[in-house]
XYZ file of C-alpha atoms in Angstrom:
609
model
C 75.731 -83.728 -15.105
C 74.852 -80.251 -14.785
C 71.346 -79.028 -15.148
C 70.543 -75.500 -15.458
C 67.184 -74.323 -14.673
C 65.910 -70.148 -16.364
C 63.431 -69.149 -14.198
C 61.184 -66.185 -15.310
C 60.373 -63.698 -12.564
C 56.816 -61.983 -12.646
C 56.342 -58.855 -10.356
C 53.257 -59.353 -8.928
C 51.873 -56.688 -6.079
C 55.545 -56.969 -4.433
C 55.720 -60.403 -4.758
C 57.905 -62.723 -7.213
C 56.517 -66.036 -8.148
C 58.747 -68.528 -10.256
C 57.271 -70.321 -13.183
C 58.916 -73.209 -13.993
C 60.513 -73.738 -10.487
C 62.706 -76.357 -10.548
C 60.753 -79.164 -7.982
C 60.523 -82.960 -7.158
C 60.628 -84.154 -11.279
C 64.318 -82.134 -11.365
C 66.187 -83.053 -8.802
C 68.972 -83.319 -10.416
C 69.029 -79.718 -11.597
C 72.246 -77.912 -9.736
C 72.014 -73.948 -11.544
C 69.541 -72.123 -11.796
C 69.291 -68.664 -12.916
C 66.368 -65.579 -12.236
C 65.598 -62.940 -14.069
C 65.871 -59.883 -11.756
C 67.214 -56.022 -11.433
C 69.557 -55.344 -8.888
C 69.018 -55.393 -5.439
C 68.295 -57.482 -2.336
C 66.394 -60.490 -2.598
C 65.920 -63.506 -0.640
C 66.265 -66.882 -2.124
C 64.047 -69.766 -0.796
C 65.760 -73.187 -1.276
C 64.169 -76.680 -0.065
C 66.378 -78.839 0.577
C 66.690 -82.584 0.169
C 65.428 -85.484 -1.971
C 62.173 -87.905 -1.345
C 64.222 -90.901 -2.816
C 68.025 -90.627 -1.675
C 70.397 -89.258 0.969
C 71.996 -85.845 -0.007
C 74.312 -83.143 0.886
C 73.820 -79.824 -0.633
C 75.362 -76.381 -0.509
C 74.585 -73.097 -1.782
C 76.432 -70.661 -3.865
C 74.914 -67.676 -6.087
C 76.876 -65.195 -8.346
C 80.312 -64.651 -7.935
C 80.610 -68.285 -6.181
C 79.573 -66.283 -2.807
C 79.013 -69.073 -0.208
C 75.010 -69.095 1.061
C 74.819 -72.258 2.955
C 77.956 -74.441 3.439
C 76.540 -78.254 2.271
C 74.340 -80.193 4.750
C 73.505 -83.309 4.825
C 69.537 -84.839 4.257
C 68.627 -88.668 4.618
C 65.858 -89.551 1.867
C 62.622 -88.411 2.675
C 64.071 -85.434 4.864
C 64.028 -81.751 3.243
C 65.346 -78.552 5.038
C 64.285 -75.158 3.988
C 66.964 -72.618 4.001
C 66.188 -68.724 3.342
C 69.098 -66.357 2.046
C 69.441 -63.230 1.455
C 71.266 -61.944 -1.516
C 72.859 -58.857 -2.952
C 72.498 -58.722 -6.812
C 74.458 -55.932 -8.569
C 76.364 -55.752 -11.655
C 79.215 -55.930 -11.769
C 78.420 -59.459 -9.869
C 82.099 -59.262 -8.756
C 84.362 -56.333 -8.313
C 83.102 -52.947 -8.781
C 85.529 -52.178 -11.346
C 84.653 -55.090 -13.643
C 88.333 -56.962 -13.022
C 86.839 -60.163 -13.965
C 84.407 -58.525 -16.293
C 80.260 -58.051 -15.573
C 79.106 -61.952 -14.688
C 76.390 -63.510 -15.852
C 73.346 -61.359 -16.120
C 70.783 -61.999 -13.381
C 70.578 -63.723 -10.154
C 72.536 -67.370 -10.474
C 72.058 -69.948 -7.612
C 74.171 -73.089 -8.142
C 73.900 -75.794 -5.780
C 77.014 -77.581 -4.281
C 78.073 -80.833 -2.196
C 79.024 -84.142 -2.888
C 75.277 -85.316 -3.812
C 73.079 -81.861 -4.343
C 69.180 -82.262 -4.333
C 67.113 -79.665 -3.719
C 62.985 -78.039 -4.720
C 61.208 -75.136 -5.222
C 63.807 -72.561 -5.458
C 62.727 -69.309 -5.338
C 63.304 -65.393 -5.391
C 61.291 -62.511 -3.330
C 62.286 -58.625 -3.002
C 63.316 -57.748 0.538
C 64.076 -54.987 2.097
C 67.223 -55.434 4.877
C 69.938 -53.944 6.837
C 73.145 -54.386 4.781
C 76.472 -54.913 5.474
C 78.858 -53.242 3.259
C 82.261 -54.243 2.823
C 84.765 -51.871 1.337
C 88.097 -53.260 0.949
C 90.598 -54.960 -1.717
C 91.404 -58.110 -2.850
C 92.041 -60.184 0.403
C 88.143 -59.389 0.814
C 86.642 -59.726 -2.707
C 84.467 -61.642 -4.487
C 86.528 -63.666 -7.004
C 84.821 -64.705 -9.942
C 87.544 -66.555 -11.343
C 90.332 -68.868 -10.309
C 91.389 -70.402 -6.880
C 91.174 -66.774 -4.999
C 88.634 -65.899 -2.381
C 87.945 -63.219 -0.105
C 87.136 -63.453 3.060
C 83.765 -61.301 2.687
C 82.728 -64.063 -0.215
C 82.418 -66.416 2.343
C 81.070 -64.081 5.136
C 77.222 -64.781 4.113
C 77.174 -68.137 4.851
C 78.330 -67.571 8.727
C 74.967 -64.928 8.699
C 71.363 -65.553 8.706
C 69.117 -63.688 6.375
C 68.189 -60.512 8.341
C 71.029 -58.822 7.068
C 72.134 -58.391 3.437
C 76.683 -59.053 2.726
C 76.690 -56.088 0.376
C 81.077 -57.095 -0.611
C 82.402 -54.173 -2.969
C 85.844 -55.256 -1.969
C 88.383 -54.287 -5.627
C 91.648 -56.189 -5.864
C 94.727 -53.617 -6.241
C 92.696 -50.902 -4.302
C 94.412 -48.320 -1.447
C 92.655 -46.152 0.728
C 93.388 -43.393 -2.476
C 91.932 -45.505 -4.933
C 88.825 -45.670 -2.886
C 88.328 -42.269 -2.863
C 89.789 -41.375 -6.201
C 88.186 -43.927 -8.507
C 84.530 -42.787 -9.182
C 83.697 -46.659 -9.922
C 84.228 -47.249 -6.206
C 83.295 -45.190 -3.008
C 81.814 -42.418 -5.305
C 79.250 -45.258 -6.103
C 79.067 -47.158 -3.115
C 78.031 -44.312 -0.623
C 74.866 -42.984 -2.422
C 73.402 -46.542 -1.639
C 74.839 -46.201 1.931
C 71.019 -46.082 4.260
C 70.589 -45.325 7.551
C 71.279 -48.157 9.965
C 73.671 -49.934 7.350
C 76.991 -51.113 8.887
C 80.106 -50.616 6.555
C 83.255 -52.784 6.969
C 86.473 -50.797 5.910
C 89.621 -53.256 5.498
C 92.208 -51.621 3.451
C 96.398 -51.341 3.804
C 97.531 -54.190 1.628
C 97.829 -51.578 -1.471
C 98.450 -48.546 0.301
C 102.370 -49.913 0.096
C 103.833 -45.996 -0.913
C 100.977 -43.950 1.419
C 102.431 -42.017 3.799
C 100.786 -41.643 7.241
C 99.459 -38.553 7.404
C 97.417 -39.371 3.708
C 96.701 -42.806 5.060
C 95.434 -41.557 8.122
C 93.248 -38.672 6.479
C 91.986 -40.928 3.703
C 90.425 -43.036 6.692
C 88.944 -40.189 8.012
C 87.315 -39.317 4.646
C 85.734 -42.775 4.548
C 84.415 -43.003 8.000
C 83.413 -39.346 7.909
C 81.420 -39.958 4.210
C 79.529 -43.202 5.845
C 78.466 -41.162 8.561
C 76.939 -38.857 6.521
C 74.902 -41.202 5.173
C 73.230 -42.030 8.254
C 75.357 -46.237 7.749
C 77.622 -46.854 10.417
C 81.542 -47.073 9.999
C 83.581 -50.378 11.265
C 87.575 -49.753 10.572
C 88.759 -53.215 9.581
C 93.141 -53.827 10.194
C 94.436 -55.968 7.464
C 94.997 -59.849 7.217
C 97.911 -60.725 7.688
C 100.578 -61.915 4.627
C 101.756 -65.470 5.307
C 105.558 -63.858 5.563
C 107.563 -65.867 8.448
C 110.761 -65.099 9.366
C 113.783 -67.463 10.848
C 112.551 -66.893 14.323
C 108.855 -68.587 13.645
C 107.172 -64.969 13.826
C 105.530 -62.896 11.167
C 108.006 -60.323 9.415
C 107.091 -56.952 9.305
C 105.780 -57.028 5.454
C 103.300 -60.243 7.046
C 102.041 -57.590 9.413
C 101.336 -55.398 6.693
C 104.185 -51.971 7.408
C 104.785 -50.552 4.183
C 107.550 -49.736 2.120
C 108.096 -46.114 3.668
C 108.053 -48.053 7.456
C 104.388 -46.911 8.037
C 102.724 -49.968 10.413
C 99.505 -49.346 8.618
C 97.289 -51.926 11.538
C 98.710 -49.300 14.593
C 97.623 -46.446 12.280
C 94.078 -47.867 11.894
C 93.619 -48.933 15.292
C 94.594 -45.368 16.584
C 92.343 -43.285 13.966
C 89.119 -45.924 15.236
C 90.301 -44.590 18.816
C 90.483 -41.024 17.772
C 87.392 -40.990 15.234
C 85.513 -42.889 17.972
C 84.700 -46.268 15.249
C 84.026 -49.764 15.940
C 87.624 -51.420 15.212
C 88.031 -55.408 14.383
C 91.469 -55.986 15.028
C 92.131 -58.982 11.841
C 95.707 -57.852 11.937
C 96.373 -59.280 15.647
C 93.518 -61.856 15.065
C 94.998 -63.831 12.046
C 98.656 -62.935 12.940
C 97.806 -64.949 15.929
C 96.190 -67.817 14.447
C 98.996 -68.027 12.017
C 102.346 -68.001 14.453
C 99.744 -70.786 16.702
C 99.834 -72.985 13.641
C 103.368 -72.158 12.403
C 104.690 -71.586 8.580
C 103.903 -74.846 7.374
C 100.375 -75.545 9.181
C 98.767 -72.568 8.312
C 99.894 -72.290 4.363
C 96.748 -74.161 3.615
C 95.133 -71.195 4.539
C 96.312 -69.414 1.411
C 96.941 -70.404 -2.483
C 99.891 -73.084 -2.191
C 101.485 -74.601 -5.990
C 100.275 -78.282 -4.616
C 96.447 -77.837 -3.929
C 96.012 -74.757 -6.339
C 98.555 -74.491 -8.917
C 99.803 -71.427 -7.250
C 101.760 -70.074 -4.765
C 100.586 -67.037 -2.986
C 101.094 -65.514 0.399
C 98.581 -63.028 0.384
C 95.242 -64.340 -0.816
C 93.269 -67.099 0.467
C 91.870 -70.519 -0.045
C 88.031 -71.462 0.000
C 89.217 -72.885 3.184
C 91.258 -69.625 4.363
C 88.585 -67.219 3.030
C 86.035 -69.218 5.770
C 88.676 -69.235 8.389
C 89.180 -64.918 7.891
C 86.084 -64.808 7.526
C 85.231 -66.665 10.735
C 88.074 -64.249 12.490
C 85.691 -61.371 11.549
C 82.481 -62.669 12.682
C 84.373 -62.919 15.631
C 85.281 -59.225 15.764
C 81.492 -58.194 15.086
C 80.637 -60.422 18.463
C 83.161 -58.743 20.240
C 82.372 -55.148 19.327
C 78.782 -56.076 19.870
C 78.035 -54.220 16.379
C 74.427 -54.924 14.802
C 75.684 -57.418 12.897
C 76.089 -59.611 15.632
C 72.162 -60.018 16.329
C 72.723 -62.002 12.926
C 75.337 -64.254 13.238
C 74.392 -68.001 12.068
C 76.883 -70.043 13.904
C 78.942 -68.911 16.660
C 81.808 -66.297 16.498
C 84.479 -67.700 14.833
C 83.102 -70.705 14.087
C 83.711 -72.537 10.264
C 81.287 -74.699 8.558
C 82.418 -77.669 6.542
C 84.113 -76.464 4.285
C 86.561 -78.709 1.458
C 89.821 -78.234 3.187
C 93.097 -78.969 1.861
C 94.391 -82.447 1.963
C 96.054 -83.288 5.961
C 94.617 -79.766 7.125
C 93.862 -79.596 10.387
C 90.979 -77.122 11.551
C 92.560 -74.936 14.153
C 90.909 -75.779 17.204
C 90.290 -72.141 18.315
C 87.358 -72.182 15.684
C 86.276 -75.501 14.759
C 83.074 -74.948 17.084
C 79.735 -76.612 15.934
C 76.857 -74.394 14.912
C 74.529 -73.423 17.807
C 70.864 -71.818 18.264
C 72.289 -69.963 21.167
C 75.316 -68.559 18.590
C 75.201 -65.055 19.524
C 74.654 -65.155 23.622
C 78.280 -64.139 23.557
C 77.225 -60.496 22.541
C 75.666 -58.324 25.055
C 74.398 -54.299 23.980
C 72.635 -51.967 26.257
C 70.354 -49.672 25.195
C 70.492 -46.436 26.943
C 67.234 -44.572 27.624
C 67.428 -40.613 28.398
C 64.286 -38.833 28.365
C 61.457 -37.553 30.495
C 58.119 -38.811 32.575
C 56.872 -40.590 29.151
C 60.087 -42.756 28.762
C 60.657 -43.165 32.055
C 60.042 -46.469 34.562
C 57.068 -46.034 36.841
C 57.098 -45.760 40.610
C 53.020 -46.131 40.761
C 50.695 -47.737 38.438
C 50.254 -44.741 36.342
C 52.168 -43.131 35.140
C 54.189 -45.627 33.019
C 56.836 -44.646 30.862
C 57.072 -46.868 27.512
C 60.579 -47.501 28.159
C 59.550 -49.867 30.572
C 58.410 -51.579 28.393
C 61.164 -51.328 25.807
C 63.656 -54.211 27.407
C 60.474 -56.800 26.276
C 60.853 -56.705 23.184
C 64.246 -57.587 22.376
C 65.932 -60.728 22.719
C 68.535 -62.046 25.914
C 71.391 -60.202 23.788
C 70.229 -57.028 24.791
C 69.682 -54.938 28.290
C 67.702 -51.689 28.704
C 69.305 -49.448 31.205
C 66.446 -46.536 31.409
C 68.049 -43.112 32.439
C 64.557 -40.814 32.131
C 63.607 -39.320 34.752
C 60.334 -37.483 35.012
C 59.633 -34.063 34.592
C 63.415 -33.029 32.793
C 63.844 -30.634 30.154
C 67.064 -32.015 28.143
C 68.838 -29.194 30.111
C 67.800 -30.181 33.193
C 68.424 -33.785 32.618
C 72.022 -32.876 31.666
C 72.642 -30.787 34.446
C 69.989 -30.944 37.055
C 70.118 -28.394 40.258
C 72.921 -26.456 38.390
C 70.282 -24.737 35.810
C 69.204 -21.836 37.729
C 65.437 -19.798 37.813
C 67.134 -16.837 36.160
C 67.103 -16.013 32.310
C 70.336 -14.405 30.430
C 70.073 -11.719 27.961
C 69.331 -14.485 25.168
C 66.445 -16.144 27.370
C 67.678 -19.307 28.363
C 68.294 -20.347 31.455
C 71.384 -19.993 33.266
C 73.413 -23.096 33.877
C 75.935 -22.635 37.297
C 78.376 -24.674 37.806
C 78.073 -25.613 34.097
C 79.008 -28.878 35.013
C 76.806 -32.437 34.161
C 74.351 -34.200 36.382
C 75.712 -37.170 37.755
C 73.541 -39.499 35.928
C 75.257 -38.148 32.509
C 79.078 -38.606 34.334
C 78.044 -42.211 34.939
C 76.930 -43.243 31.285
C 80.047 -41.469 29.999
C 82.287 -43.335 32.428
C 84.605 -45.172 30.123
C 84.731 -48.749 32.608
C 81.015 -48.556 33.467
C 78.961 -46.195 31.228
C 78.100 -46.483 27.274
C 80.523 -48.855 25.632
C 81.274 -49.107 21.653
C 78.137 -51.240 20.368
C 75.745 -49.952 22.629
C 72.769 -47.530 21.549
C 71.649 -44.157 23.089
C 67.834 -43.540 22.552
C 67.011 -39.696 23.492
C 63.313 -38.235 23.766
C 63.210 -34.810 24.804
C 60.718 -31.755 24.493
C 57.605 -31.988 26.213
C 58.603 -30.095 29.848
C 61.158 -27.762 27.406
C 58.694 -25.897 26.297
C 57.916 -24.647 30.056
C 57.981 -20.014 29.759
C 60.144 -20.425 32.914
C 63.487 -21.703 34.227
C 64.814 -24.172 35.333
C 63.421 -26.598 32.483
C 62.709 -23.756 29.917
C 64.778 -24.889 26.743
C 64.763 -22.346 23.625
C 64.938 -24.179 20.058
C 68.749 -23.305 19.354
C 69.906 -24.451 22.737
C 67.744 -27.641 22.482
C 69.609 -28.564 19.141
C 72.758 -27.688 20.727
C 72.201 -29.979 23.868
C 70.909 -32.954 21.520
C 74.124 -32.748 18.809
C 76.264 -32.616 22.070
C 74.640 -36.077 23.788
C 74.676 -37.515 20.128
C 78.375 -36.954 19.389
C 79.504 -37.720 22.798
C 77.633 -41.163 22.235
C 79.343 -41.477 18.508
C 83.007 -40.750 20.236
C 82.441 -43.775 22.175
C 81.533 -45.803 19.436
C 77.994 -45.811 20.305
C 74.740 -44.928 18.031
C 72.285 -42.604 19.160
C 68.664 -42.783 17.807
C 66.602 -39.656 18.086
C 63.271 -39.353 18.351
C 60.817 -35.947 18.472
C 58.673 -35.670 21.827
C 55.895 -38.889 21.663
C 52.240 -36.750 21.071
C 49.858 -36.186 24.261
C 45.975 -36.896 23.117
C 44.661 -33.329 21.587
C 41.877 -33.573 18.908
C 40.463 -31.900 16.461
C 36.991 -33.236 16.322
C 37.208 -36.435 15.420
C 41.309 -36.618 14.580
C 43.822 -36.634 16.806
C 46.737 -33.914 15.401
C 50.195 -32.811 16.289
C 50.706 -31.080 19.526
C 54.535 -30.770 20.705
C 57.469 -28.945 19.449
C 61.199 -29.294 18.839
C 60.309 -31.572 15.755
C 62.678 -29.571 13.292
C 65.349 -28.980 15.963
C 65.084 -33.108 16.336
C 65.619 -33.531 12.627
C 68.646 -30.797 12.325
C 70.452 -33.086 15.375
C 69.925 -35.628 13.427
C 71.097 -34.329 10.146
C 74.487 -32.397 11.529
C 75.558 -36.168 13.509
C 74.476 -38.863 11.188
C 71.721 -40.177 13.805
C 68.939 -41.721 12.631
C 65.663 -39.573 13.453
C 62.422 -41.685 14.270
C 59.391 -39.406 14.655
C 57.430 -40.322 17.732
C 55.522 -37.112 17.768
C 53.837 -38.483 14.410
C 53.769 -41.613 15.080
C 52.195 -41.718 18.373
C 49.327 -39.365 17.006
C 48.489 -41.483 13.854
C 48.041 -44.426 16.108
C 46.067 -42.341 18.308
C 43.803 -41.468 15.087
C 44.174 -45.722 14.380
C 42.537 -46.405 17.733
C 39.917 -44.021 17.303
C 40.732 -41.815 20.156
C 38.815 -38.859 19.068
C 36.633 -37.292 19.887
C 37.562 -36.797 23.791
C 35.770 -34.574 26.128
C 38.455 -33.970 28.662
C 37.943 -36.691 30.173
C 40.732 -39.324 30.236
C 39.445 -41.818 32.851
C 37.179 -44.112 30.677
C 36.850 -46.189 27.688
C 39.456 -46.427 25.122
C 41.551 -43.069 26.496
C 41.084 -44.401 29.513
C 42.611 -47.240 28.536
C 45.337 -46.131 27.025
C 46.147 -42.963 28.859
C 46.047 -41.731 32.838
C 44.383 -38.747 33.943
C 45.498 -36.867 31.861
C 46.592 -36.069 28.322
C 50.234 -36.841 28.369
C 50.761 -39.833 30.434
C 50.177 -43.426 29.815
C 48.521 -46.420 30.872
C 50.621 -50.134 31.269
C 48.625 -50.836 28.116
C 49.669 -47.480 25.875
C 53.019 -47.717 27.182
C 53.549 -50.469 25.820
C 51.566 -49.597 22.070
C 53.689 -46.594 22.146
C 57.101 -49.217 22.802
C 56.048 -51.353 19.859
C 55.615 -48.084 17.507
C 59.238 -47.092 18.443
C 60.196 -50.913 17.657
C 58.568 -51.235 14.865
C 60.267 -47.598 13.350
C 63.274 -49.149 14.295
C 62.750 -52.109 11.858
C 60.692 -49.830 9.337
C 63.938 -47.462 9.607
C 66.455 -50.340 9.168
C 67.937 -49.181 11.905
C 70.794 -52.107 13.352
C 69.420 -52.001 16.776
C 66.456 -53.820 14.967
C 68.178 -56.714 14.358
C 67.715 -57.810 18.452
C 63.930 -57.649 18.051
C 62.110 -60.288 19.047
């Protein structure tokens, strides 16, 4: 019997509450439905029944799989939180399988469902977008499903599966059809990730288009601050005589274009994260052979329909495992957010006589994403950089604290660098040129620059550059005097040179020494706009220190200060002097960057603490 619970939503100061929450006297209810806009929201789920054993799944919308079923004894409840993207259409973009049902639909699956106090709250997270075609959709109807409808339930809830995947689309339909990127990359934020898997369709594209239409698409989710993952295709389940895939299984088109090598070589070029899912399933599937691995896709016995290009429920988890495997290995964002271990597949209702390849049958595990490892790169001056006495203390010392095992800090500041000297050290001479800078000879880069752009040892694709410049740029005199043109300059460069390498660079305007007005503590450093303008022209987020670290100044109740920085609360927080910090506001200033980071959405949140 199938019970469906309406639930009312009331908006109360950022809040929703549920009347009529369906609890211990309806246990039986399996659907329930809120009555929300779209957005991201996180549903709250108890499960488990006081009087009887259960096992209970989660599905919501377009049969998008939350929570694979788990099993409860009676008496034992589990609370699950998941977050959800509600849109309309529920399903494709394009409204294939028309709008849905209107609001947010949970419906509870398993052999013996039983679950309380289901519930709905506004959030506001990181989102994964996924722009692809059918092989990746979220199939309303029918036996179909895409890999990215199962992705959520292989993710916990600190990111949002945002799937826009369209059945029949090409990498022109995507950027012809105004129902589909048109739309998608105005909701594109900084810090969001964006999955781009498409091929399948492009079957008359000739290179040169195909290649430039992936350009367009990475090049528009940069500009939206998001961050661009080029997906290759899944493969077709296409053997030939000698037990390997043909060349339409591996996805070359019609005109002879091998549309996976194409991909893989723009991600090289355009310096993107790739997730090879061409070579990854192509592999799987010759392991398994042609008749081992057709319960992976839509067969005539178990379906009602043959089809060697879209998946099962159980093939859609098995991709979709394949990718999360890909994130790990790229050591994107995402990864800080992976549920189970890469690769791994829940239970999951598997064909009759399937056997779960044994390459990704792994259990679930606390420890699930040990496997990926990102440094953070610091590059910056006195204020970022690690102490050699007990004061100063740079608050990047304090940075590597606050993140979990999956991350290491490597801190590059060094103090008393202008970004020019930084960059090129005893090459920047005392003398000015006719536009004022300083001249740089050799115009060649410090050593410490070579070695983070060594491609074996330096930054690696997945890892984050943090940059804090402009307190010793402002200096009248050379070597460390920096103009405002040639300090933009010098940041876009160390931003793009990070992006080419797959990495993300966060930028942040010089942290604020203690000046006050009176009572309030106000702005005192330059090179804000210059910060902001880097930012802008590379698609790096911008996190303003210089603001931030003077409102918490004002917060503390720094002012009024005499000059002298050796006692009480200034003394506390800062040395000697006005600029330089104490352990203690090292660390307060860390935890402001941190916490702009999560404010920001910015991925590199997602290995907080």
């Amino acid at each position: 019997m199938s019970l469906t619970t309406r639930i009312a939503v009331l908006l109360v100061a950022g809040l929703v509450v549920t009347e009529g929450a369906a609890g211990a006297a309806t246990p039986t209810a399996v659907d329930y439905s809120f009555n929300v806009a779209p957005g991201d929201y996180e549903v709250t789920v108890n499960l488990g029944s006081a009087s009887q054993a259960a096992q209970t799944g989660v599905q919501v919308e377009a049969r998008r799989t939350m929570l694979a079923p788990v099993s409860t004894r009676a008496g034992e409840f589990r609370r699950e939180v998941l977050a959800v993207n509600v849109r309309s259409p529920e399903s494709m973009p394009t409204g294939e399988e028309g709008t849905g049902t209107p609001d947010l639909q949970v419906h509870l699956t398993g052999s013996h469902p039983a679950a309380s106090n289901v519930s709905v709250a506004p959030v506001r997270r990181p989102r994964l977008f996924v722009v692809s075609d059918s092989t990746a959709s979220d199939w309303l109807k029918g036996p179909k499903r895409g890999w990215a409808q199962e992705l959520p339930q292989l993710l916990q809830p600190g990111i949002v599966v945002a799937n826009y995947a369209d059945s029949g689309e090409s990498t022109v339909s995507w950027l012809s059809n105004l129902r589909l990127f048109a739309t998608v990359k105005p909701l594109i934020q900084r810090g969001d990730e964006v999955l781009i898997q498409l091929a399948h369709n492009d079957k008359t594209t000739t290179e040169s288009t195909f290649r430039a239409n992936l350009g367009k698409l990475v090049d528009g989710v940069r500009q939206r601050g998001g961050l661009p993952v080029l997906v290759t295709p899944p493969v077709r389940h296409l053997f030939g005589a000698n037990g390997k895939l043909t060349p339409t299984g591996l996805v070359v088109n019609t005109l002879g274009v091998d549309l996976p090598a194409v991909i893989r070589d723009v991600a090289g070029k355009l310096g993107a994260p790739l997730i090879d899912l061409t070579a990854r399933s192509q592999a799987l599937l010759e392991k398994l052979g042609e008749s081992a691995s057709w319960p992976l896709y839509l067969t005539v016995q178990h379906d009602g329909v043959q089809d060697s290009t879209h998946f099962s429920e159980y093939g859609g988890t098995v991709m979709a495992g394949l990718v999360t495997k890909g994130i790990a290995d790229a050591h994107l964002p995402a990864a800080a957010f992976l549920r189970m271990s890469a690769g791994a597949v829940p239970a999951v209702a598997k064909p009759p006589g399937t056997v779960a390849p044994s390459c990704l049958a792994q259990p679930a595990r606390a420890d699930a994403t040990a496997a990926a490892t990102v440094k953070v790169w610091l590059a910056g001056d006195s204020t970022m950089a690690d102490p050699k006495s007990s004061c100063p203390v740079g608050w990047g010392s304090r940075f590597d604290a606050l993140f979990n095992d999956q991350v290491t800090v490597v801190n590059k500041a060094v103090s008393g660098r202008s970004i020019q000297t930084w960059l090129y050290e005893s090459n920047v001479t005392g003398t000015k040129n006719s536009a004022g800078e300083c001249v740089v000879s050799p115009n060649a880069f410090a050593q410490r620059w070579l070695d983070m752009l060594d491609p074996a040892k330096g930054m690696q694709s997945g890892d984050y550059l943090v940059i804090q410049f402009g307190i010793n740029d402002g200096d009248a005199s050379c070597p460390r005097h920096v103009g405002p043109a040639r300090y933009q300059s010098l940041l876009t460069t160390m931003a793009n040179a990070a992006k080419s390498r797959g990495v993300q660079p966060v930028l942040l305007t010089p942290v604020a020494a203690i000046t006050c007005s009176g009572s309030t503590a106000v702005g005192n450093r330059g090179f804000l706009t210059q910060t902001t303008a880097a930012g802008t022209a590379t698609g790096a987020p911008v996190i303003d220190l210089h603001k931030l670290s003077y409102t918490l100044y004002n917060t503390l109740k720094l002012c009024p200060n005499d000059g002298d920085y050796s006692k009480g609360a200034v003394g506390a927080f800062f040395c000697n002097d006005h600029t330089h910090f104490e352990a203690a506001g090292a660390d307060r200033i860390a935890r402001v960057v941190a916490k702009a980071l999560r404010d920001q959405k910015i991925g590199l949140a997602g290995y907080l603490r």
